[in-house]
N, CA, C and O atoms as a DFTB+ gen file, in Angstrom:
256 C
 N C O
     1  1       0.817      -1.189       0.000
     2  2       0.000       0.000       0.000
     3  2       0.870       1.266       0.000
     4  3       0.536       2.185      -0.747
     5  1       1.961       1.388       0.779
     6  2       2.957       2.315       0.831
     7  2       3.429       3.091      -0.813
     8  3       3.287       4.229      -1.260
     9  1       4.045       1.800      -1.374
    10  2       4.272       1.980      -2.982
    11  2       2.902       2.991      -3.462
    12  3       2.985       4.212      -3.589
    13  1       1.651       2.179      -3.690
    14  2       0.943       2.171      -4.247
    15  2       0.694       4.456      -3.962
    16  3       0.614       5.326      -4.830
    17  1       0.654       4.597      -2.275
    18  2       0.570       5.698      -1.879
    19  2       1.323       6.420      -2.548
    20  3       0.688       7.364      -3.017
    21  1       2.758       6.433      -2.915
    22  2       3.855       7.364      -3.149
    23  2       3.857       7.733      -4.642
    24  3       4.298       8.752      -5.173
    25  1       3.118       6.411      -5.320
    26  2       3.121       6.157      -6.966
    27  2       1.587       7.137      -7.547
    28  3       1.478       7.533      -8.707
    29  1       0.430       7.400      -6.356
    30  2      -0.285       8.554      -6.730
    31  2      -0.166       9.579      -6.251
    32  3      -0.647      10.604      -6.732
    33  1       0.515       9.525      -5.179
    34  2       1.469      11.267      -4.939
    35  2       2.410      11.274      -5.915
    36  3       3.213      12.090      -5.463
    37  1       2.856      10.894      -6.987
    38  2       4.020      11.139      -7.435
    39  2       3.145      12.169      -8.772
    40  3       3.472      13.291      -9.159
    41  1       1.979      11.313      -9.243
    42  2       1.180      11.622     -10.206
    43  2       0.177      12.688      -9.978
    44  3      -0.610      13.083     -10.838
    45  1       0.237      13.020      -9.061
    46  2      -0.745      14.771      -8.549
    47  2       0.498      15.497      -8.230
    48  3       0.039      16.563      -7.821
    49  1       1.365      15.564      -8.180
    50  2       1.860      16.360      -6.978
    51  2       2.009      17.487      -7.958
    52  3       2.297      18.579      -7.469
    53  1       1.804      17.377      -9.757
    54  2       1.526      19.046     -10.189
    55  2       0.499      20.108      -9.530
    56  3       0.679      21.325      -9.581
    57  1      -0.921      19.298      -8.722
    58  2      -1.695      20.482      -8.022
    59  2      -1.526      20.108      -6.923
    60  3      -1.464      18.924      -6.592
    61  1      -1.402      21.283      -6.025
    62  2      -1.644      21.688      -4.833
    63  2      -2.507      20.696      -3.877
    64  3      -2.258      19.720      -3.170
    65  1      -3.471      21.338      -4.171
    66  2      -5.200      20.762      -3.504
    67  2      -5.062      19.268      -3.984
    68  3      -4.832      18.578      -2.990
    69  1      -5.115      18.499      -5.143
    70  2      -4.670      17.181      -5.670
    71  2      -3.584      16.111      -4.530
    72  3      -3.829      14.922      -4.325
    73  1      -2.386      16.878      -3.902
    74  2      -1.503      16.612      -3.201
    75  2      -1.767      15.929      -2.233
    76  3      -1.600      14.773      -1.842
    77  1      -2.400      17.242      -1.773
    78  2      -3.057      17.269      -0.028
    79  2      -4.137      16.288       0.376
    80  3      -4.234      15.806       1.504
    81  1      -4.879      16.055      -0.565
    82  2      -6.316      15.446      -0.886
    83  2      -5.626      13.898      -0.147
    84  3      -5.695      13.312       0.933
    85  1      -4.917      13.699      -1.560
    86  2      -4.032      12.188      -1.463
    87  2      -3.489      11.826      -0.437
    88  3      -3.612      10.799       0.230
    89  1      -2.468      13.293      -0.250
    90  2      -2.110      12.761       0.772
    91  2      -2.564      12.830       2.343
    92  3      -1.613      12.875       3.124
    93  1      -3.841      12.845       2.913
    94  2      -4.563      12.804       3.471
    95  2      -5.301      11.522       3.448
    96  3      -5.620      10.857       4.434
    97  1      -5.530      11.261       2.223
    98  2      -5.852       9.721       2.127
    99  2      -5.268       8.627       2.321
   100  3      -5.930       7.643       2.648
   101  1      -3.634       8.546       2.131
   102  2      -3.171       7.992       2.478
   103  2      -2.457       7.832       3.980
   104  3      -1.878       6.919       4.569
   105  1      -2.709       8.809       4.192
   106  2      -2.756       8.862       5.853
   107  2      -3.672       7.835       6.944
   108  3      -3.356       7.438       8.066
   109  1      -4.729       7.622       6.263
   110  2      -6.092       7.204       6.603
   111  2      -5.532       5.133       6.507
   112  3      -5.749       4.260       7.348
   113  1      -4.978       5.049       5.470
   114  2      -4.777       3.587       4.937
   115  2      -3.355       2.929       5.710
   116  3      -3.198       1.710       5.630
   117  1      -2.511       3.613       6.325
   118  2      -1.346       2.945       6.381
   119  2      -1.142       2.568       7.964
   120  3      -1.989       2.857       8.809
   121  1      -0.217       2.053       8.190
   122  2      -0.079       1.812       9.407
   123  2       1.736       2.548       9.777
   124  3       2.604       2.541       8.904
   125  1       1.994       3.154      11.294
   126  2       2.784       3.587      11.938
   127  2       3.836       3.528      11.165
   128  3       4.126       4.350      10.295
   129  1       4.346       2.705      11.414
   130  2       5.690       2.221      10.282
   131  2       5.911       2.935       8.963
   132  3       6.901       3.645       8.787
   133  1       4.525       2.647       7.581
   134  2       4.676       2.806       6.518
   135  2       4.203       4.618       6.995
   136  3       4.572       5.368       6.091
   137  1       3.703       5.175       7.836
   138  2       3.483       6.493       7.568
   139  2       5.206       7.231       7.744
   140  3       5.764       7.994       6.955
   141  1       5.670       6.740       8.902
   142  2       6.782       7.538       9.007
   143  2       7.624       6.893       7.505
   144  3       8.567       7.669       7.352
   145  1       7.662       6.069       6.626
   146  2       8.221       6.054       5.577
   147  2       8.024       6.913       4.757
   148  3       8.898       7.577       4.198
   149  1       6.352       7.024       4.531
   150  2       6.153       8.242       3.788
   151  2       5.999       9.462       3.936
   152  3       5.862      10.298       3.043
   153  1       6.015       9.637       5.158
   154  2       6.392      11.162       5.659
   155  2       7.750      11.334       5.151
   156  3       7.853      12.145       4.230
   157  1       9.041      10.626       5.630
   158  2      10.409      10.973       4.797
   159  2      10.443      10.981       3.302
   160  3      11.260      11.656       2.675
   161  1       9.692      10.348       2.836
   162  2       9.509      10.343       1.592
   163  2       9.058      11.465       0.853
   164  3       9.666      12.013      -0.066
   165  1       7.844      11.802       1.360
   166  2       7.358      12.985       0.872
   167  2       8.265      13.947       1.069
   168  3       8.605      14.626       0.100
   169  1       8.795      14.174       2.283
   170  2       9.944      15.557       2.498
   171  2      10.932      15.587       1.533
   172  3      11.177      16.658       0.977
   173  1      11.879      14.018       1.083
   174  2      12.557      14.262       0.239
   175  2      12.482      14.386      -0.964
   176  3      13.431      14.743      -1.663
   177  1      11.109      14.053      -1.475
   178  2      10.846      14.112      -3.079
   179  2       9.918      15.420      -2.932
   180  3       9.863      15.975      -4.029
   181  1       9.232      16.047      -2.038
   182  2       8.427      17.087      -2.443
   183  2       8.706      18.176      -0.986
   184  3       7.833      18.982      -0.665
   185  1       9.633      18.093      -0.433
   186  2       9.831      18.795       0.715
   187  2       9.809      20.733       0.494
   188  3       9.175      21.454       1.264
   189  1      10.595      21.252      -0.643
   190  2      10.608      22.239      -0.945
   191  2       9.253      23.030      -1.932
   192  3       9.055      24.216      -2.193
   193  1       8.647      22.034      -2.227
   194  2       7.530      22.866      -2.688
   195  2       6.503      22.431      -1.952
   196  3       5.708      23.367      -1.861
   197  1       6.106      21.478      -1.373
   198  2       4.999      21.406      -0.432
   199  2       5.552      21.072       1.383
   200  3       4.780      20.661       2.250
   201  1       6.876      21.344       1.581
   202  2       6.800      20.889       2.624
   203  2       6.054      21.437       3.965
   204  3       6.082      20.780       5.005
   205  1       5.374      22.705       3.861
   206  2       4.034      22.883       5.023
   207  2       3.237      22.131       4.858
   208  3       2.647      21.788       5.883
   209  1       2.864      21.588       3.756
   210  2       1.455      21.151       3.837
   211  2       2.291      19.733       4.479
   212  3       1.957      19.374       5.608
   213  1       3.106      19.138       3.926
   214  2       3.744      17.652       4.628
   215  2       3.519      17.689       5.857
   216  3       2.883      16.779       6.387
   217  1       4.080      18.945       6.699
   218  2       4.306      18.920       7.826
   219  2       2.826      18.963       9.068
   220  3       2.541      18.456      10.153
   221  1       1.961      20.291       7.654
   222  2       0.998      20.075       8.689
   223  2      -0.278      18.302       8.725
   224  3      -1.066      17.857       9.560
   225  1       0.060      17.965       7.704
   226  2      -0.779      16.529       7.645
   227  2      -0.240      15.746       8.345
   228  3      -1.089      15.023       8.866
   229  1       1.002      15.435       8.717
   230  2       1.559      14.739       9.827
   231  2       1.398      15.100      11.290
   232  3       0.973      14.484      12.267
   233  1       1.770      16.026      11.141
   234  2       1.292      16.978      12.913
   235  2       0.870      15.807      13.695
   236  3       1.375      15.024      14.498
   237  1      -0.487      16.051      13.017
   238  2      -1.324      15.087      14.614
   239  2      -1.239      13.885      14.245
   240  3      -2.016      13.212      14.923
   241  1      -0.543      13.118      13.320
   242  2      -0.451      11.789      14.012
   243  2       0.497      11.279      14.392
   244  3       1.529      11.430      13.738
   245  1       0.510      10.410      15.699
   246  2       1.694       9.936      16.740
   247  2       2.364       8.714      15.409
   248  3       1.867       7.722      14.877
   249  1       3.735       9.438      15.263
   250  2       4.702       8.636      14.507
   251  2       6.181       8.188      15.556
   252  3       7.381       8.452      15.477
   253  1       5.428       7.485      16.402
   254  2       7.229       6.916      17.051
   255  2       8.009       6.298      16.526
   256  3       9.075       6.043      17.087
């Protein structure tokens, strides 16, 4: 599911709102582990043009 997450963020991440959407959704599907994967993930492939929005969709969930 992780893959699958990163492979339709890879394919929106031209809009904004498209991004966030996704990646919000995939927030919803993964478990602890695969989120903190794709939290680094996202920072390093999209950190400079979306990294607020990364940061604020992670916020509230507990990633130990």
């Amino acid at each position: 599911m992780l893959e699958f997450c990163k492979r339709v963020l890879a394919k929106v991440s031209f809009d904004r709102q498209l991004f966030a959407k996704e990646l919000k959704k995939s927030t919803r599907w993964l478990n602890a582990a695969d989120l903190k994967s794709l939290k680094d993930w996202c920072l390093g492939q999209y950190g400079t043009r979306y990294g607020d929005l990364i940061q604020e969709t992670f916020q509230p969930l507990a990633l130990a």
